[in-house]
């Protein structure tokens, strides 16, 4: 009953590996280490490889007695995906096909998929529920939507049982400070705010303060990475209990603005965060936050950490790992 965690050395993957092992699960990570670090696994078993290598996937699943997969492995930069779409179609979509083909040959029957709220694009209404229109606005988001369909079709043709989890804005670091987010290559707000707060970069560029929001800056649903990890465990338990295929949003149901993230960081650091208001970033919606009541109803899962805990954990991690 081992769990194969693809992309297990990545940000959310490593936090999920850590939680699964702490709960006694037999885990093996499968990661190319192309954009992640072995140390994030805290000693968990690792097979270094590409999910497109069907034979290696099959061999790994057989050797480790894998019955379930938690699938994180994917490129995830919206901007990069518009410059290098072939990389994203090949790695994210075709890679998922090869992963599932290899896993099915080894007798794997259940898969938890790391999807994204990016599949909704600029949502028609907030809070965003799972019935919202799927209208990706970049190749990365489109690959996530296509990966959901690929996995669903393997359910139809081969009986694969699946759960697709659409994350809103993942942030924060392990409560015990042992692992966190790599800020080396990121365009996401929270790690960039940490860099500015710790003097590791220039001021944070606030993309617009003329949105129709209370303080004029963009509003998002920031969810703690440990809450996300817990949702993956709940989804695995759901599938192992023989319950049906599901697609659920993972968020807190509350939105926080860019300026509120800056204020929370100032509370965590005790000093102002250098920042500068600049023009809007093209394509950014004003307000996005989740209706995650379906995850609560189907999985018995609810986010437990708010913005201050998210920011305090991120600041604690980055303070030690600049
Ligand atoms: C958050 C807010 C920006 C940077 C992205 C991906 C999505 C998902 C989550 C993977 C917005 C503002 C940001 C900065 C800023 N990733 N901002 N200055 O765009 O909501 O979603 O990450 O699944 O796919 O699209 O996250 O962190 O980039 O932006 O003012 O330097 O912070 O305008 O309001 P986003 P983000």
Short mmCIF file of C-alpha atoms and ligand atoms in Angstrom, two decimals:
data_model
loop_
_atom_site.label_atom_id
_atom_site.label_comp_id
_atom_site.label_asym_id
_atom_site.label_seq_id
_atom_site.Cartn_x
_atom_site.Cartn_y
_atom_site.Cartn_z
CA UNK A 1 0.00 0.00 0.00
CA UNK A 2 2.83 2.41 -0.77
CA UNK A 3 2.20 5.92 -2.10
CA UNK A 4 4.25 7.24 -5.03
CA UNK A 5 4.56 11.05 -4.83
CA UNK A 6 5.63 12.51 -8.17
CA UNK A 7 7.29 15.90 -7.78
CA UNK A 8 7.72 14.86 -4.15
CA UNK A 9 10.84 17.02 -3.74
CA UNK A 10 8.94 20.14 -4.79
CA UNK A 11 7.26 22.74 -2.59
CA UNK A 12 3.82 21.21 -1.93
CA UNK A 13 5.07 17.71 -2.72
CA UNK A 14 7.69 17.76 0.04
CA UNK A 15 5.18 19.03 2.62
CA UNK A 16 2.81 16.23 1.60
CA UNK A 17 5.56 13.58 1.75
CA UNK A 18 6.44 14.84 5.25
CA UNK A 19 2.83 14.60 6.44
CA UNK A 20 2.19 11.18 4.85
CA UNK A 21 5.30 9.74 6.54
CA UNK A 22 4.39 11.28 9.88
CA UNK A 23 1.06 9.43 9.61
CA UNK A 24 2.83 6.13 8.98
CA UNK A 25 2.32 5.85 5.23
CA UNK A 26 4.92 4.01 3.16
CA UNK A 27 6.07 6.72 0.69
CA UNK A 28 8.44 6.85 -2.25
CA UNK A 29 9.10 10.16 -4.00
CA UNK A 30 9.62 10.25 -7.77
CA UNK A 31 11.29 13.45 -8.93
CA UNK A 32 13.64 14.57 -11.74
CA UNK A 33 15.28 17.09 -9.35
CA UNK A 34 15.31 19.42 -12.35
CA UNK A 35 13.65 22.21 -10.31
CA UNK A 36 13.72 20.77 -6.78
CA UNK A 37 16.11 19.63 -4.08
CA UNK A 38 16.67 16.18 -2.55
CA UNK A 39 17.11 17.77 0.91
CA UNK A 40 13.42 18.76 0.91
CA UNK A 41 12.56 15.08 1.33
CA UNK A 42 14.09 14.86 4.83
CA UNK A 43 15.41 11.39 4.01
CA UNK A 44 12.29 9.93 2.36
CA UNK A 45 13.03 7.27 -0.31
CA UNK A 46 13.54 8.91 -3.70
CA UNK A 47 13.68 7.60 -7.27
CA UNK A 48 15.23 10.22 -9.54
CA UNK A 49 13.53 10.10 -12.91
CA UNK A 50 11.14 11.61 -15.40
CA UNK A 51 7.43 10.78 -15.28
CA UNK A 52 7.61 10.27 -19.06
CA UNK A 53 9.79 7.20 -18.49
CA UNK A 54 6.97 4.64 -18.39
CA UNK A 55 9.29 1.70 -17.74
CA UNK A 56 10.91 3.41 -14.75
CA UNK A 57 7.49 4.37 -13.39
CA UNK A 58 6.29 0.76 -13.75
CA UNK A 59 9.48 -0.66 -12.23
CA UNK A 60 9.34 1.77 -9.29
CA UNK A 61 5.69 0.99 -8.58
CA UNK A 62 6.30 -2.76 -8.69
CA UNK A 63 9.43 -2.66 -6.53
CA UNK A 64 7.84 -0.46 -3.86
CA UNK A 65 4.39 -2.07 -3.88
CA UNK A 66 2.78 1.21 -4.94
CA UNK A 67 -1.02 1.26 -4.97
CA UNK A 68 -1.64 5.02 -4.99
CA UNK A 69 -0.12 8.04 -6.68
CA UNK A 70 -0.13 11.68 -5.59
CA UNK A 71 0.82 13.56 -8.73
CA UNK A 72 2.53 16.95 -8.30
CA UNK A 73 5.19 16.76 -11.03
CA UNK A 74 4.62 19.60 -13.51
CA UNK A 75 6.10 22.87 -14.66
CA UNK A 76 4.07 25.66 -13.06
CA UNK A 77 5.05 29.09 -14.34
CA UNK A 78 2.23 30.86 -16.20
CA UNK A 79 4.66 33.28 -17.83
CA UNK A 80 7.17 30.63 -18.93
CA UNK A 81 4.37 28.52 -20.38
CA UNK A 82 3.52 31.31 -22.86
CA UNK A 83 7.15 31.56 -23.99
CA UNK A 84 7.91 27.80 -24.11
CA UNK A 85 4.52 26.04 -24.59
CA UNK A 86 6.09 22.85 -25.98
CA UNK A 87 7.83 22.20 -22.66
CA UNK A 88 4.49 22.48 -20.86
CA UNK A 89 2.47 20.31 -23.26
CA UNK A 90 5.21 17.70 -23.27
CA UNK A 91 6.08 17.54 -19.59
CA UNK A 92 2.73 18.27 -18.00
CA UNK A 93 0.25 16.61 -20.34
CA UNK A 94 2.21 13.90 -22.21
CA UNK A 95 4.18 13.20 -19.04
CA UNK A 96 0.94 12.50 -17.20
CA UNK A 97 -0.14 10.07 -19.93
CA UNK A 98 3.16 8.16 -19.62
CA UNK A 99 2.94 8.22 -15.81
CA UNK A 100 -0.55 6.71 -15.80
CA UNK A 101 0.30 4.13 -18.48
CA UNK A 102 3.32 2.91 -16.49
CA UNK A 103 1.42 2.94 -13.20
CA UNK A 104 -1.57 1.02 -14.58
CA UNK A 105 0.77 -1.72 -15.84
CA UNK A 106 2.03 -2.06 -12.27
CA UNK A 107 -1.48 -2.37 -10.85
CA UNK A 108 -1.90 1.15 -9.43
CA UNK A 109 -5.60 2.02 -9.13
CA UNK A 110 -5.85 5.42 -7.41
CA UNK A 111 -4.47 8.90 -8.18
CA UNK A 112 -4.69 12.24 -6.35
CA UNK A 113 -3.97 15.09 -8.76
CA UNK A 114 -2.45 18.48 -7.98
CA UNK A 115 -4.58 20.81 -10.08
CA UNK A 116 -4.96 24.57 -9.82
CA UNK A 117 -7.52 27.36 -9.50
CA UNK A 118 -5.75 28.75 -12.56
CA UNK A 119 -8.10 26.56 -14.64
CA UNK A 120 -10.83 29.12 -13.85
CA UNK A 121 -8.85 32.00 -15.38
CA UNK A 122 -10.56 35.27 -14.48
CA UNK A 123 -13.64 33.85 -12.71
CA UNK A 124 -17.10 35.26 -13.50
CA UNK A 125 -18.00 35.41 -9.79
CA UNK A 126 -16.46 34.98 -6.36
CA UNK A 127 -16.26 32.96 -4.25
CA UNK A 128 -15.31 30.47 -6.97
CA UNK A 129 -17.02 27.09 -6.77
CA UNK A 130 -16.34 23.93 -8.83
CA UNK A 131 -19.22 24.74 -11.23
CA UNK A 132 -17.42 27.89 -12.39
CA UNK A 133 -16.47 28.00 -16.07
CA UNK A 134 -13.14 26.41 -16.99
CA UNK A 135 -11.41 29.10 -19.04
CA UNK A 136 -7.64 29.01 -18.66
CA UNK A 137 -5.78 32.16 -19.66
CA UNK A 138 -2.32 30.67 -20.20
CA UNK A 139 -0.76 27.43 -21.41
CA UNK A 140 0.17 26.34 -17.88
CA UNK A 141 -3.44 26.65 -16.70
CA UNK A 142 -4.64 24.89 -19.88
CA UNK A 143 -2.27 21.97 -19.18
CA UNK A 144 -3.83 21.59 -15.73
CA UNK A 145 -7.32 21.54 -17.23
CA UNK A 146 -6.23 18.99 -19.86
CA UNK A 147 -4.46 16.84 -17.24
CA UNK A 148 -7.74 16.72 -15.29
CA UNK A 149 -9.51 15.45 -18.43
CA UNK A 150 -6.77 12.91 -19.22
CA UNK A 151 -7.00 11.47 -15.70
CA UNK A 152 -10.80 11.44 -15.80
CA UNK A 153 -10.74 9.51 -19.09
CA UNK A 154 -8.39 6.91 -17.56
CA UNK A 155 -11.13 6.51 -14.98
CA UNK A 156 -13.60 5.77 -17.77
CA UNK A 157 -11.38 3.48 -19.86
CA UNK A 158 -9.33 1.73 -17.14
CA UNK A 159 -11.17 2.21 -13.85
CA UNK A 160 -8.54 4.55 -12.36
CA UNK A 161 -10.04 6.22 -9.29
CA UNK A 162 -9.06 9.87 -8.97
CA UNK A 163 -9.36 13.10 -7.00
CA UNK A 164 -8.44 16.45 -8.60
CA UNK A 165 -7.56 19.19 -6.12
CA UNK A 166 -7.66 22.80 -7.42
CA UNK A 167 -5.37 24.89 -5.22
CA UNK A 168 -5.76 28.60 -4.81
CA UNK A 169 -2.63 30.51 -3.70
CA UNK A 170 -0.29 28.15 -1.85
CA UNK A 171 2.07 29.89 0.60
CA UNK A 172 3.85 29.43 3.91
CA UNK A 173 6.25 26.82 5.23
CA UNK A 174 6.27 23.81 7.57
CA UNK A 175 5.19 24.70 11.11
CA UNK A 176 8.39 23.07 12.47
CA UNK A 177 10.60 25.13 10.13
CA UNK A 178 12.17 22.01 8.57
CA UNK A 179 11.17 22.74 4.94
CA UNK A 180 9.77 25.66 2.98
CA UNK A 181 9.44 27.32 -0.39
CA UNK A 182 12.40 27.85 -2.73
CA UNK A 183 12.30 31.53 -3.68
CA UNK A 184 15.06 31.26 -6.31
CA UNK A 185 12.81 31.23 -9.36
CA UNK A 186 9.41 32.62 -8.47
CA UNK A 187 6.97 35.27 -9.59
CA UNK A 188 4.59 34.64 -6.68
CA UNK A 189 3.82 37.42 -4.22
CA UNK A 190 4.63 35.84 -0.87
CA UNK A 191 8.20 34.66 -1.57
CA UNK A 192 8.90 37.98 -3.32
CA UNK A 193 7.63 39.89 -0.27
CA UNK A 194 9.91 37.76 1.91
CA UNK A 195 12.91 38.63 -0.27
CA UNK A 196 12.19 42.36 0.07
CA UNK A 197 11.49 42.06 3.81
CA UNK A 198 14.83 40.31 4.34
CA UNK A 199 16.78 42.71 2.14
CA UNK A 200 17.49 40.00 -0.43
CA UNK A 201 15.96 42.08 -3.23
CA UNK A 202 14.78 45.57 -4.00
CA UNK A 203 11.29 46.75 -3.05
CA UNK A 204 8.24 44.61 -3.79
CA UNK A 205 6.49 45.86 -6.91
CA UNK A 206 2.78 46.11 -6.11
CA UNK A 207 0.99 45.45 -9.40
CA UNK A 208 -1.67 48.12 -9.30
CA UNK A 209 -3.62 49.84 -6.53
CA UNK A 210 -6.56 50.88 -8.69
CA UNK A 211 -8.55 47.64 -8.58
CA UNK A 212 -12.17 47.67 -7.36
CA UNK A 213 -11.12 46.27 -3.96
CA UNK A 214 -11.14 47.83 -0.46
CA UNK A 215 -7.53 49.07 -0.68
CA UNK A 216 -7.21 48.97 -4.47
CA UNK A 217 -4.78 46.04 -4.60
CA UNK A 218 -5.37 42.50 -5.87
CA UNK A 219 -7.17 40.03 -3.62
CA UNK A 220 -6.35 36.29 -3.51
CA UNK A 221 -7.09 33.25 -1.36
CA UNK A 222 -3.78 32.37 0.32
CA UNK A 223 -3.76 28.85 1.72
CA UNK A 224 -1.11 27.36 4.01
CA UNK A 225 0.96 24.61 2.42
CA UNK A 226 0.37 22.41 5.49
CA UNK A 227 -3.40 22.76 4.99
CA UNK A 228 -2.89 21.74 1.37
CA UNK A 229 -0.86 18.69 2.43
CA UNK A 230 -3.66 17.68 4.80
CA UNK A 231 -6.16 17.90 1.93
CA UNK A 232 -4.09 15.44 -0.11
CA UNK A 233 -4.10 12.95 2.75
CA UNK A 234 -7.86 13.38 3.10
CA UNK A 235 -8.29 12.78 -0.65
CA UNK A 236 -6.14 9.64 -0.47
CA UNK A 237 -8.25 8.34 2.43
CA UNK A 238 -11.41 9.17 0.44
CA UNK A 239 -10.25 7.05 -2.52
CA UNK A 240 -8.97 4.23 -0.30
CA UNK A 241 -12.41 4.10 1.33
CA UNK A 242 -13.77 3.29 -2.13
CA UNK A 243 -15.55 6.62 -2.50
CA UNK A 244 -16.15 8.27 -5.87
CA UNK A 245 -14.04 10.45 -8.11
CA UNK A 246 -14.04 14.12 -7.06
CA UNK A 247 -12.87 17.55 -8.14
CA UNK A 248 -12.66 20.08 -5.29
CA UNK A 249 -11.35 23.62 -4.65
CA UNK A 250 -8.79 24.07 -1.89
CA UNK A 251 -8.82 27.53 -0.36
CA UNK A 252 -9.71 29.28 2.89
CA UNK A 253 -12.83 31.01 1.51
CA UNK A 254 -11.29 34.36 2.49
CA UNK A 255 -9.46 36.86 0.28
CA UNK A 256 -6.44 38.94 1.29
CA UNK A 257 -5.08 41.94 -0.62
CA UNK A 258 -1.47 42.60 -1.53
CA UNK A 259 -1.32 45.38 1.06
CA UNK A 260 -2.74 43.02 3.69
CA UNK A 261 0.06 40.55 2.86
CA UNK A 262 2.57 43.36 3.31
CA UNK A 263 0.98 44.36 6.63
CA UNK A 264 1.06 40.75 7.87
CA UNK A 265 4.73 40.56 6.91
CA UNK A 266 5.45 43.76 8.83
CA UNK A 267 3.75 42.19 11.87
CA UNK A 268 5.92 39.06 11.49
CA UNK A 269 9.18 40.94 10.90
CA UNK A 270 8.64 43.98 13.09
CA UNK A 271 9.75 46.28 10.28
CA UNK A 272 8.28 47.90 7.17
CA UNK A 273 8.51 46.02 3.85
CA UNK A 274 10.00 48.17 1.09
CA UNK A 275 7.46 48.34 -1.74
CA UNK A 276 6.52 50.43 -4.74
CA UNK A 277 3.15 50.76 -6.47
CA UNK A 278 3.50 50.11 -10.20
CA UNK A 279 1.16 49.35 -13.11
CA UNK A 280 -1.17 46.39 -13.09
CA UNK A 281 0.20 43.05 -14.37
CA UNK A 282 -1.71 42.21 -17.57
CA UNK A 283 -4.21 39.39 -17.09
CA UNK A 284 -4.47 39.67 -13.30
CA UNK A 285 -8.03 39.38 -12.01
CA UNK A 286 -8.98 41.85 -9.26
CA UNK A 287 -10.44 39.33 -6.84
CA UNK A 288 -10.16 35.53 -6.65
CA UNK A 289 -11.04 33.44 -3.62
CA UNK A 290 -12.49 29.96 -3.17
CA UNK A 291 -15.75 28.41 -2.16
CA UNK A 292 -14.23 25.23 -0.68
CA UNK A 293 -17.42 23.97 0.96
CA UNK A 294 -17.44 20.91 -1.33
CA UNK A 295 -14.05 19.76 0.00
CA UNK A 296 -15.39 20.23 3.51
CA UNK A 297 -18.49 18.18 2.73
CA UNK A 298 -16.80 15.38 0.75
CA UNK A 299 -13.44 15.17 2.50
CA UNK A 300 -14.21 16.57 5.93
CA UNK A 301 -11.34 18.96 5.24
CA UNK A 302 -11.12 22.68 6.06
CA UNK A 303 -8.18 25.09 6.08
CA UNK A 304 -7.16 25.81 9.68
CA UNK A 305 -4.49 28.50 9.23
CA UNK A 306 -5.08 32.18 8.39
CA UNK A 307 -2.94 34.83 6.73
CA UNK A 308 -0.87 35.71 9.81
CA UNK A 309 0.13 32.07 10.35
CA UNK A 310 0.95 31.68 6.66
CA UNK A 311 3.13 34.78 6.63
CA UNK A 312 4.78 34.06 10.01
CA UNK A 313 5.77 30.56 8.81
CA UNK A 314 7.10 31.91 5.52
CA UNK A 315 9.08 34.62 7.30
CA UNK A 316 10.51 32.13 9.82
CA UNK A 317 11.64 29.80 7.02
CA UNK A 318 13.11 32.46 4.73
CA UNK A 319 14.86 34.19 7.65
CA UNK A 320 16.86 30.99 8.15
CA UNK A 321 17.25 30.14 4.48
CA UNK A 322 18.11 33.34 2.64
C1 LIG B 1 -0.84 37.21 -6.25
C2 LIG B 1 -1.24 38.68 -6.15
C3 LIG B 1 -0.66 39.96 -8.09
C4 LIG B 1 3.68 39.48 -7.55
C5 LIG B 1 -0.40 32.36 -9.63
C6 LIG B 1 -0.63 31.46 -10.79
C7 LIG B 1 -1.56 30.34 -10.42
C8 LIG B 1 -1.13 29.69 -9.14
C9 LIG B 1 -0.87 30.69 -8.03
C10 LIG B 1 -0.04 27.58 -9.57
C11 LIG B 1 -1.83 39.24 -7.44
C12 LIG B 1 0.14 40.45 -6.89
C13 LIG B 1 2.31 39.40 -7.40
C14 LIG B 1 4.33 40.74 -7.40
C15 LIG B 1 2.21 41.77 -6.95
N1 LIG B 1 0.05 28.91 -9.34
N2 LIG B 1 1.59 40.53 -7.11
N3 LIG B 1 3.57 41.84 -7.11
O1 LIG B 1 -1.21 35.36 -10.06
O2 LIG B 1 -2.82 34.88 -8.10
O3 LIG B 1 -1.60 33.01 -9.25
O4 LIG B 1 0.07 31.63 -8.54
O5 LIG B 1 -1.00 26.91 -9.66
O6 LIG B 1 -1.50 29.43 -11.48
O7 LIG B 1 -1.25 32.20 -11.81
O8 LIG B 1 -0.34 34.56 -7.80
O9 LIG B 1 1.49 35.30 -6.38
O10 LIG B 1 1.61 35.83 -8.86
O11 LIG B 1 -0.03 37.05 -7.41
O12 LIG B 1 1.55 42.78 -6.69
O13 LIG B 1 5.59 40.88 -7.53
O14 LIG B 1 -0.07 39.46 -5.89
O15 LIG B 1 -1.10 41.06 -8.89
O16 LIG B 1 -2.84 40.17 -7.08
P1 LIG B 1 -1.55 34.55 -8.85
P2 LIG B 1 0.78 35.67 -7.63
#
